[in-house]
PDB file of C-alpha atoms in Angstrom:
ATOM      1  CA  LEU A 146      16.482  44.589 -31.958  1.00 51.00           C
ATOM      2  CA  SER A 147      12.901  45.228 -33.004  1.00 57.00           C
ATOM      3  CA  LEU A 148      10.185  45.345 -30.406  1.00 53.00           C
ATOM      4  CA  SER A 149       8.746  42.038 -31.640  1.00 56.00           C
ATOM      5  CA  SER A 150      12.160  40.372 -31.377  1.00 57.00           C
ATOM      6  CA  GLN A 151      12.602  41.638 -27.835  1.00 54.00           C
ATOM      7  CA  ILE A 152       9.145  40.343 -26.904  1.00 49.00           C
ATOM      8  CA  SER A 153       9.913  36.909 -28.423  1.00 54.00           C
ATOM      9  CA  SER A 154      13.242  36.742 -26.586  1.00 57.00           C
ATOM     10  CA  ARG A 155      11.589  37.680 -23.301  1.00 57.00           C
ATOM     11  CA  GLU A 156       8.861  35.080 -23.850  1.00 54.00           C
ATOM     12  CA  GLY A 157      11.575  32.462 -24.426  1.00 55.00           C
ATOM     13  CA  GLU A 158      13.299  33.388 -21.171  1.00 57.00           C
ATOM     14  CA  VAL A 159      10.012  33.158 -19.280  1.00 49.00           C
ATOM     15  CA  SER A 160       9.242  29.778 -20.866  1.00 56.00           C
ATOM     16  CA  SER A 161      12.702  28.478 -19.920  1.00 58.00           C
ATOM     17  CA  ALA A 162      12.284  29.718 -16.365  1.00 54.00           C
ATOM     18  CA  LEU A 163       8.876  28.075 -16.091  1.00 52.00           C
ATOM     19  CA  PHE A 164      10.267  24.806 -17.487  1.00 55.00           C
ATOM     20  CA  CYS A 165      13.144  24.817 -14.992  1.00 57.00           C
ATOM     21  CA  THR A 166      10.745  25.574 -12.152  1.00 57.00           C
ATOM     22  CA  ARG A 167       8.462  22.741 -13.203  1.00 57.00           C
ATOM     23  CA  ALA A 168      11.440  20.376 -13.565  1.00 54.00           C
ATOM     24  CA  THR A 169      12.716  21.313 -10.109  1.00 57.00           C
ATOM     25  CA  HIS A 170       9.291  20.804  -8.561  1.00 58.00           C
ATOM     26  CA  SER A 171       8.905  17.535 -10.440  1.00 60.00           C
ATOM     27  CA  SER A 172      12.277  16.293  -9.163  1.00 64.00           C
ATOM     28  CA  THR A 173      11.357  17.265  -5.592  1.00 67.00           C
ATOM     29  CA  ASP A 174       7.991  15.550  -5.920  1.00 67.00           C
ATOM     30  CA  ASP A 175       9.678  12.419  -7.288  1.00 69.00           C
ATOM     31  CA  ARG A 176      12.010  12.292  -4.287  1.00 74.00           C
ATOM     32  CA  ARG A 177       9.086  12.744  -1.911  1.00 76.00           C
ATOM     33  CA  LEU A 178       7.111  10.013  -3.646  1.00 74.00           C
ATOM     34  CA  SER A 179      10.148   7.713  -3.576  1.00 76.00           C
ATOM     35  CA  ALA A 180      10.653   8.328   0.158  1.00 75.00           C
ATOM     36  CA  LEU A 181       6.942   7.773   0.793  1.00 77.00           C
ATOM     37  CA  ALA A 182       7.033   4.504  -1.153  1.00 75.00           C
ATOM     38  CA  ALA A 183      10.073   3.318   0.830  1.00 76.00           C
ATOM     39  CA  SER A 184       8.371   4.184   4.130  1.00 77.00           C
ATOM     40  CA  THR A 185       5.230   2.378   2.996  1.00 79.00           C
ATOM     41  CA  ARG A 186       7.241  -0.743   2.145  1.00 81.00           C
ATOM     42  CA  LYS A 187       8.944  -0.702   5.553  1.00 79.00           C
ATOM     43  CA  LEU A 188       5.627  -0.226   7.332  1.00 79.00           C
ATOM     44  CA  ARG A 189       4.093  -3.052   5.311  1.00 80.00           C
ATOM     45  CA  ALA A 190       7.011  -5.349   6.276  1.00 75.00           C
ATOM     46  CA  VAL A 191       6.656  -4.461   9.975  1.00 73.00           C
ATOM     47  CA  LEU A 192       2.905  -5.045   9.884  1.00 77.00           C
ATOM     48  CA  MET A 193       3.391  -8.356   8.072  1.00 72.00           C
ATOM     49  CA  ARG A 194       5.867  -9.576  10.709  1.00 71.00           C
ATOM     50  CA  ALA A 195       3.467  -8.518  13.457  1.00 64.00           C
ATOM     51  CA  LEU A 196       0.606 -10.310  11.704  1.00 66.00           C
ATOM     52  CA  ILE A 197       2.660 -13.501  11.357  1.00 63.00           C
ATOM     53  CA  THR A 198       3.551 -13.384  15.065  1.00 56.00           C
ATOM     54  CA  ILE A 199      -0.085 -12.830  16.050  1.00 61.00           C
ATOM     55  CA  LEU A 200      -1.250 -15.676  13.804  1.00 58.00           C
ATOM     56  CA  ALA A 201       1.414 -17.973  15.271  1.00 53.00           C
ATOM     57  CA  LEU A 202       0.308 -17.164  18.819  1.00 54.00           C
ATOM     58  CA  LEU A 203      -3.344 -17.648  17.877  1.00 56.00           C
ATOM     59  CA  SER A 204      -2.464 -20.972  16.282  1.00 53.00           C
ATOM     60  CA  VAL A 205      -0.654 -22.128  19.416  1.00 49.00           C
ATOM     61  CA  ALA A 206      -3.533 -20.943  21.594  1.00 52.00           C
ATOM     62  CA  ALA A 207      -6.072 -22.699  19.367  1.00 51.00           C
ATOM     63  CA  PHE A 208      -4.089 -25.936  19.521  1.00 48.00           C
ATOM     64  CA  ALA A 209      -3.834 -25.609  23.277  1.00 50.00           C
ATOM     65  CA  ALA A 210      -7.584 -25.087  23.563  1.00 48.00           C
ATOM     66  CA  VAL A 211      -8.312 -28.168  21.462  1.00 47.00           C
ATOM     67  CA  SER A 212      -5.625 -30.409  22.958  1.00 54.00           C
ATOM     68  CA  GLY A 213      -6.121 -29.272  26.541  1.00 73.00           C
ATOM     69  CA  GLN A 214      -2.378 -28.535  26.799  1.00 85.00           C
ATOM     70  CA  PRO A 215      -0.915 -25.258  28.151  1.00 92.00           C
ATOM     71  CA  ALA A 216      -0.496 -22.601  25.462  1.00 94.00           C
ATOM     72  CA  GLY A 217       3.238 -22.171  26.088  1.00 96.00           C
ATOM     73  CA  LEU A 218       4.053 -25.886  26.076  1.00 96.00           C
ATOM     74  CA  ASN A 219       6.862 -27.062  23.809  1.00 94.00           C
ATOM     75  CA  ALA A 220       6.175 -30.797  23.880  1.00 94.00           C
ATOM     76  CA  ALA A 221       9.213 -31.816  21.820  1.00 93.00           C
ATOM     77  CA  ARG A 222      11.593 -29.794  23.983  1.00 94.00           C
ATOM     78  CA  MET A 223      10.004 -31.086  27.193  1.00 96.00           C
ATOM     79  CA  ALA A 224      10.344 -34.694  26.009  1.00 95.00           C
ATOM     80  CA  LYS A 225      13.982 -34.117  25.039  1.00 94.00           C
ATOM     81  CA  ALA A 226      14.793 -32.638  28.455  1.00 96.00           C
ATOM     82  CA  GLU A 227      13.152 -35.568  30.231  1.00 97.00           C
ATOM     83  CA  SER A 228      14.999 -38.055  28.023  1.00 96.00           C
ATOM     84  CA  LEU A 229      18.388 -36.444  28.712  1.00 96.00           C
ATOM     85  CA  ALA A 230      17.645 -36.173  32.447  1.00 98.00           C
ATOM     86  CA  LYS A 231      17.207 -39.939  32.605  1.00 98.00           C
ATOM     87  CA  GLU A 232      20.768 -40.353  31.303  1.00 97.00           C
ATOM     88  CA  VAL A 233      22.429 -38.009  33.824  1.00 98.00           C
ATOM     89  CA  SER A 234      24.558 -39.799  36.420  1.00 97.00           C
ATOM     90  CA  LEU A 235      23.526 -38.358  39.778  1.00 98.00           C
ATOM     91  CA  ASN A 236      26.251 -40.195  41.716  1.00 97.00           C
ATOM     92  CA  GLY A 237      29.241 -38.040  40.791  1.00 95.00           C
ATOM     93  CA  ASP A 238      30.565 -34.789  42.194  1.00 98.00           C
ATOM     94  CA  PHE A 239      27.656 -32.392  42.443  1.00 98.00           C
ATOM     95  CA  SER A 240      29.439 -29.620  40.546  1.00 98.00           C
ATOM     96  CA  GLU A 241      29.525 -31.907  37.492  1.00 98.00           C
ATOM     97  CA  VAL A 242      26.020 -33.267  38.164  1.00 98.00           C
ATOM     98  CA  ARG A 243      24.677 -29.714  38.174  1.00 99.00           C
ATOM     99  CA  ARG A 244      26.374 -28.921  34.855  1.00 98.00           C
ATOM    100  CA  GLN A 245      24.832 -32.035  33.308  1.00 98.00           C
ATOM    101  CA  LEU A 246      21.388 -31.044  34.577  1.00 99.00           C
ATOM    102  CA  VAL A 247      21.773 -27.588  33.041  1.00 98.00           C
ATOM    103  CA  SER A 248      22.659 -29.152  29.683  1.00 97.00           C
ATOM    104  CA  ALA A 249      19.831 -31.700  29.946  1.00 97.00           C
ATOM    105  CA  CYS A 250      17.416 -28.816  30.404  1.00 97.00           C
ATOM    106  CA  GLY A 251      18.489 -27.322  27.083  1.00 96.00           C
ATOM    107  CA  LEU A 252      20.530 -24.541  28.657  1.00 97.00           C
ATOM    108  CA  LYS A 253      24.086 -23.367  28.121  1.00 97.00           C
ATOM    109  CA  ASN A 254      26.456 -23.520  31.070  1.00 98.00           C
ATOM    110  CA  SER A 255      27.220 -19.828  31.581  1.00 98.00           C
ATOM    111  CA  TYR A 256      27.490 -17.339  34.418  1.00 97.00           C
ATOM    112  CA  GLN A 257      23.782 -16.597  33.962  1.00 98.00           C
ATOM    113  CA  THR A 258      22.869 -20.241  34.566  1.00 98.00           C
ATOM    114  CA  GLY A 259      25.339 -20.700  37.427  1.00 98.00           C
ATOM    115  CA  HIS A 260      22.511 -20.800  39.982  1.00 98.00           C
ATOM    116  CA  CYS A 261      20.426 -23.363  38.094  1.00 98.00           C
ATOM    117  CA  PHE A 262      19.841 -26.517  40.160  1.00 98.00           C
ATOM    118  CA  GLY A 263      22.309 -25.108  42.678  1.00 97.00           C
ATOM    119  CA  ASP A 264      19.905 -24.176  45.484  1.00 96.00           C
ATOM    120  CA  TYR A 265      16.605 -25.275  47.022  1.00 94.00           C
ATOM    121  CA  ASN A 266      14.457 -23.170  44.707  1.00 96.00           C
ATOM    122  CA  HIS A 267      15.681 -23.034  41.090  1.00 98.00           C
ATOM    123  CA  VAL A 268      15.073 -26.739  40.506  1.00 98.00           C
ATOM    124  CA  ASP A 269      12.423 -26.829  37.752  1.00 99.00           C
ATOM    125  CA  CYS A 270      13.539 -27.391  34.167  1.00 99.00           C
ATOM    126  CA  CYS A 271      10.899 -25.342  32.367  1.00 98.00           C
ATOM    127  CA  THR A 272      10.746 -25.761  28.582  1.00 97.00           C
ATOM    128  CA  MET A 273       8.529 -23.467  26.527  1.00 97.00           C
ATOM    129  CA  GLN A 274       7.602 -21.949  23.213  1.00 96.00           C
ATOM    130  CA  MET A 275      10.065 -19.080  22.768  1.00 95.00           C
ATOM    131  CA  GLU A 276       7.177 -16.657  22.154  1.00 95.00           C
ATOM    132  CA  TYR A 277       6.185 -17.180  25.782  1.00 97.00           C
ATOM    133  CA  SER A 278       9.607 -16.253  27.188  1.00 97.00           C
ATOM    134  CA  THR A 279       8.394 -12.643  27.425  1.00 97.00           C
ATOM    135  CA  GLU A 280       5.435 -13.541  29.640  1.00 97.00           C
ATOM    136  CA  LEU A 281       5.436 -11.807  33.044  1.00 97.00           C
ATOM    137  CA  ASN A 282       4.267 -12.982  36.448  1.00 96.00           C
ATOM    138  CA  ASN A 283       1.797 -10.122  36.941  1.00 96.00           C
ATOM    139  CA  ASN A 284       1.481 -11.017  40.636  1.00 95.00           C
ATOM    140  CA  ARG A 285       0.037 -14.452  39.834  1.00 95.00           C
ATOM    141  CA  VAL A 286       2.642 -16.637  41.584  1.00 94.00           C
ATOM    142  CA  ALA A 287       2.726 -15.937  45.313  1.00 91.00           C
ATOM    143  CA  GLY A 288       6.145 -15.268  46.781  1.00 91.00           C
ATOM    144  CA  MET A 289       7.672 -14.273  43.448  1.00 94.00           C
ATOM    145  CA  HIS A 290       8.722 -10.913  42.017  1.00 94.00           C
ATOM    146  CA  ALA A 291       5.649  -9.036  40.795  1.00 96.00           C
ATOM    147  CA  THR A 292       6.738  -9.154  37.133  1.00 97.00           C
ATOM    148  CA  ASN A 293       9.701 -11.594  37.124  1.00 97.00           C
ATOM    149  CA  PRO A 294      10.978 -10.733  33.609  1.00 97.00           C
ATOM    150  CA  LEU A 295      13.232 -13.530  32.296  1.00 98.00           C
ATOM    151  CA  ALA A 296      13.277 -13.229  28.487  1.00 98.00           C
ATOM    152  CA  HIS A 297      16.651 -11.458  28.639  1.00 98.00           C
ATOM    153  CA  VAL A 298      18.280 -14.599  30.081  1.00 98.00           C
ATOM    154  CA  ILE A 299      16.102 -17.274  28.453  1.00 98.00           C
ATOM    155  CA  ASN A 300      16.841 -16.186  24.891  1.00 96.00           C
ATOM    156  CA  PRO A 301      20.668 -16.052  25.002  1.00 97.00           C
ATOM    157  CA  ASN A 302      21.074 -19.119  27.232  1.00 97.00           C
ATOM    158  CA  SER A 303      18.662 -21.564  25.586  1.00 97.00           C
ATOM    159  CA  ILE A 304      20.272 -24.128  23.291  1.00 95.00           C
ATOM    160  CA  GLN A 305      18.647 -23.283  19.968  1.00 90.00           C
ATOM    161  CA  ASP A 306      19.828 -25.774  17.389  1.00 85.00           C
ATOM    162  CA  SER A 307      18.687 -29.120  16.061  1.00 80.00           C
ATOM    163  CA  SER A 308      20.692 -30.938  18.745  1.00 79.00           C
ATOM    164  CA  PHE A 309      17.963 -30.045  21.223  1.00 81.00           C
ATOM    165  CA  ALA A 310      14.717 -31.086  19.535  1.00 72.00           C
ATOM    166  CA  ASP A 311      13.465 -27.630  18.578  1.00 62.00           C
ATOM    167  CA  ALA A 312      15.657 -24.760  17.468  1.00 64.00           C
ATOM    168  CA  GLN A 313      12.855 -22.300  18.255  1.00 77.00           C
ATOM    169  CA  GLY A 314      12.199 -23.395  21.835  1.00 92.00           C
ATOM    170  CA  GLY A 315      13.350 -21.929  25.118  1.00 96.00           C
ATOM    171  CA  SER A 316      14.339 -23.256  28.537  1.00 98.00           C
ATOM    172  CA  TRP A 317      14.917 -21.890  32.017  1.00 99.00           C
ATOM    173  CA  CYS A 318      15.517 -23.171  35.548  1.00 99.00           C
ATOM    174  CA  THR A 319      12.430 -21.683  37.164  1.00 98.00           C
ATOM    175  CA  CYS A 320      11.551 -21.410  40.852  1.00 97.00           C
ATOM    176  CA  HIS A 321       9.387 -24.214  42.203  1.00 95.00           C
ATOM    177  CA  ILE A 322       7.694 -21.952  44.760  1.00 94.00           C
ATOM    178  CA  GLY A 323       3.977 -22.642  44.394  1.00 93.00           C
ATOM    179  CA  ALA A 324       4.453 -26.141  42.974  1.00 92.00           C
ATOM    180  CA  GLY A 325       2.177 -28.848  44.330  1.00 83.00           C
ATOM    181  CA  ASN A 326      -1.122 -30.437  43.430  1.00 74.00           C
ATOM    182  CA  ASN A 327      -2.345 -27.177  41.866  1.00 88.00           C
ATOM    183  CA  LYS A 328       0.977 -26.377  40.157  1.00 93.00           C
ATOM    184  CA  GLN A 329       0.838 -22.654  40.894  1.00 94.00           C
ATOM    185  CA  ASP A 330       4.526 -22.127  40.053  1.00 97.00           C
ATOM    186  CA  VAL A 331       6.407 -19.990  37.529  1.00 98.00           C
ATOM    187  CA  CYS A 332       6.646 -22.614  34.791  1.00 98.00           C
ATOM    188  CA  HIS A 333       2.957 -23.514  34.840  1.00 97.00           C
ATOM    189  CA  ILE A 334       1.487 -20.062  35.535  1.00 97.00           C
ATOM    190  CA  GLN A 335       3.856 -17.434  34.129  1.00 98.00           C
ATOM    191  CA  PHE A 336       5.114 -19.386  31.108  1.00 98.00           C
ATOM    192  CA  GLN A 337       1.961 -21.510  30.701  1.00 97.00           C
ATOM    193  CA  SER A 338       4.010 -24.648  30.185  1.00 98.00           C
ATOM    194  CA  LYS A 339       5.182 -27.847  31.887  1.00 97.00           C
ATOM    195  CA  ILE A 340       8.497 -28.967  33.364  1.00 97.00           C
ATOM    196  CA  GLY A 341      10.834 -31.386  31.648  1.00 97.00           C
ATOM    197  CA  PHE A 342      12.028 -32.476  35.081  1.00 98.00           C
ATOM    198  CA  LYS A 343      12.373 -31.309  38.670  1.00 98.00           C
ATOM    199  CA  LEU A 344      15.315 -31.894  41.044  1.00 98.00           C
ATOM    200  CA  VAL A 345      14.180 -32.930  44.529  1.00 97.00           C
ATOM    201  CA  TRP A 346      16.397 -33.570  47.566  1.00 97.00           C
ATOM    202  CA  CYS A 347      15.295 -36.410  49.843  1.00 95.00           C
ATOM    203  CA  GLY A 348      16.514 -38.584  52.705  1.00 92.00           C
ATOM    204  CA  ALA A 349      17.233 -37.893  56.355  1.00 91.00           C
ATOM    205  CA  ASP A 350      20.223 -35.740  55.412  1.00 93.00           C
ATOM    206  CA  TYR A 351      18.744 -34.429  52.149  1.00 94.00           C
ATOM    207  CA  ASP A 352      21.604 -36.000  50.227  1.00 95.00           C
ATOM    208  CA  LEU A 353      19.535 -38.203  47.904  1.00 97.00           C
ATOM    209  CA  ALA A 354      18.824 -36.467  44.595  1.00 98.00           C
ATOM    210  CA  ILE A 355      15.821 -37.576  42.578  1.00 98.00           C
ATOM    211  CA  LEU A 356      14.411 -36.308  39.310  1.00 98.00           C
ATOM    212  CA  VAL A 357      10.676 -36.382  38.618  1.00 98.00           C
ATOM    213  CA  ASP A 358       8.636 -35.432  35.557  1.00 97.00           C
ATOM    214  CA  ASP A 359       5.691 -33.026  35.385  1.00 96.00           C
ATOM    215  CA  ASP A 360       3.381 -35.650  36.864  1.00 94.00           C
ATOM    216  CA  GLY A 361       5.741 -36.386  39.758  1.00 94.00           C
ATOM    217  CA  VAL A 362       6.864 -39.726  38.326  1.00 96.00           C
ATOM    218  CA  LEU A 363      10.408 -40.760  39.296  1.00 98.00           C
ATOM    219  CA  ILE A 364      12.760 -40.766  36.299  1.00 98.00           C
ATOM    220  CA  ASN A 365      16.230 -40.808  37.935  1.00 98.00           C
ATOM    221  CA  SER A 366      17.948 -40.884  41.323  1.00 98.00           C
ATOM    222  CA  GLY A 367      21.386 -40.929  42.895  1.00 98.00           C
ATOM    223  CA  LYS A 368      23.635 -39.650  45.680  1.00 97.00           C
ATOM    224  CA  PRO A 369      25.874 -36.818  44.532  1.00 98.00           C
ATOM    225  CA  THR A 370      29.140 -36.216  46.359  1.00 97.00           C
ATOM    226  CA  GLY A 371      31.060 -33.081  47.201  1.00 97.00           C
ATOM    227  CA  SER A 372      29.509 -29.769  48.176  1.00 96.00           C
ATOM    228  CA  LEU A 373      25.712 -30.001  48.050  1.00 97.00           C
ATOM    229  CA  PRO A 374      23.277 -27.044  47.836  1.00 95.00           C
ATOM    230  CA  PRO A 375      22.210 -25.355  51.091  1.00 90.00           C
ATOM    231  CA  LEU A 376      18.834 -26.400  52.479  1.00 86.00           C
ATOM    232  CA  SER A 377      17.418 -22.876  52.323  1.00 82.00           C
TER     233      SER A 377
END
């Protein structure tokens, strides 16, 4: 081969090598850009969900400020619980009465709700906006656990379908420690809501069961039979 032919051949090899190098770099860059775009889309989706949640909470808070109602109040769920509580027969065996009260509160009868309305303390049917199920006590309710986290039991045990007024709402049988004229209890302070009903034991032998609403108005009464809850 002549010198010029050899030079041309060598130039062709160099050009091919440069093209391959550029193509490889371009392919790598494309993959990086594609990965970056995917990450950006995921981040945008996460931020959008967070923004929607924040706006929902701000909307609830704004409504509460205007209406004078607690921010965590779920009025439809509270009204449904009160309505169902009025229909519960309190004169049967207490084991069945308790199950009916759990259901009336918008809760599933499960091992996690086995204590609900079964002692002197867990007698408040607290209904709430589900966003407020993660609220903590933060030492606000005297006599209670400092944080009192309950979202892990509220979420799986709350009846969340159209049969209970609001598929998005939550319920729990909260402690009535702190209840009274100032309503410094878990439902009102920690969850910033109101009770659908409260179970109160009355009479000389504490065998008369009455249900009252958030204002203390009597909505049902009866004398359950069988094994009743301990007094303390």
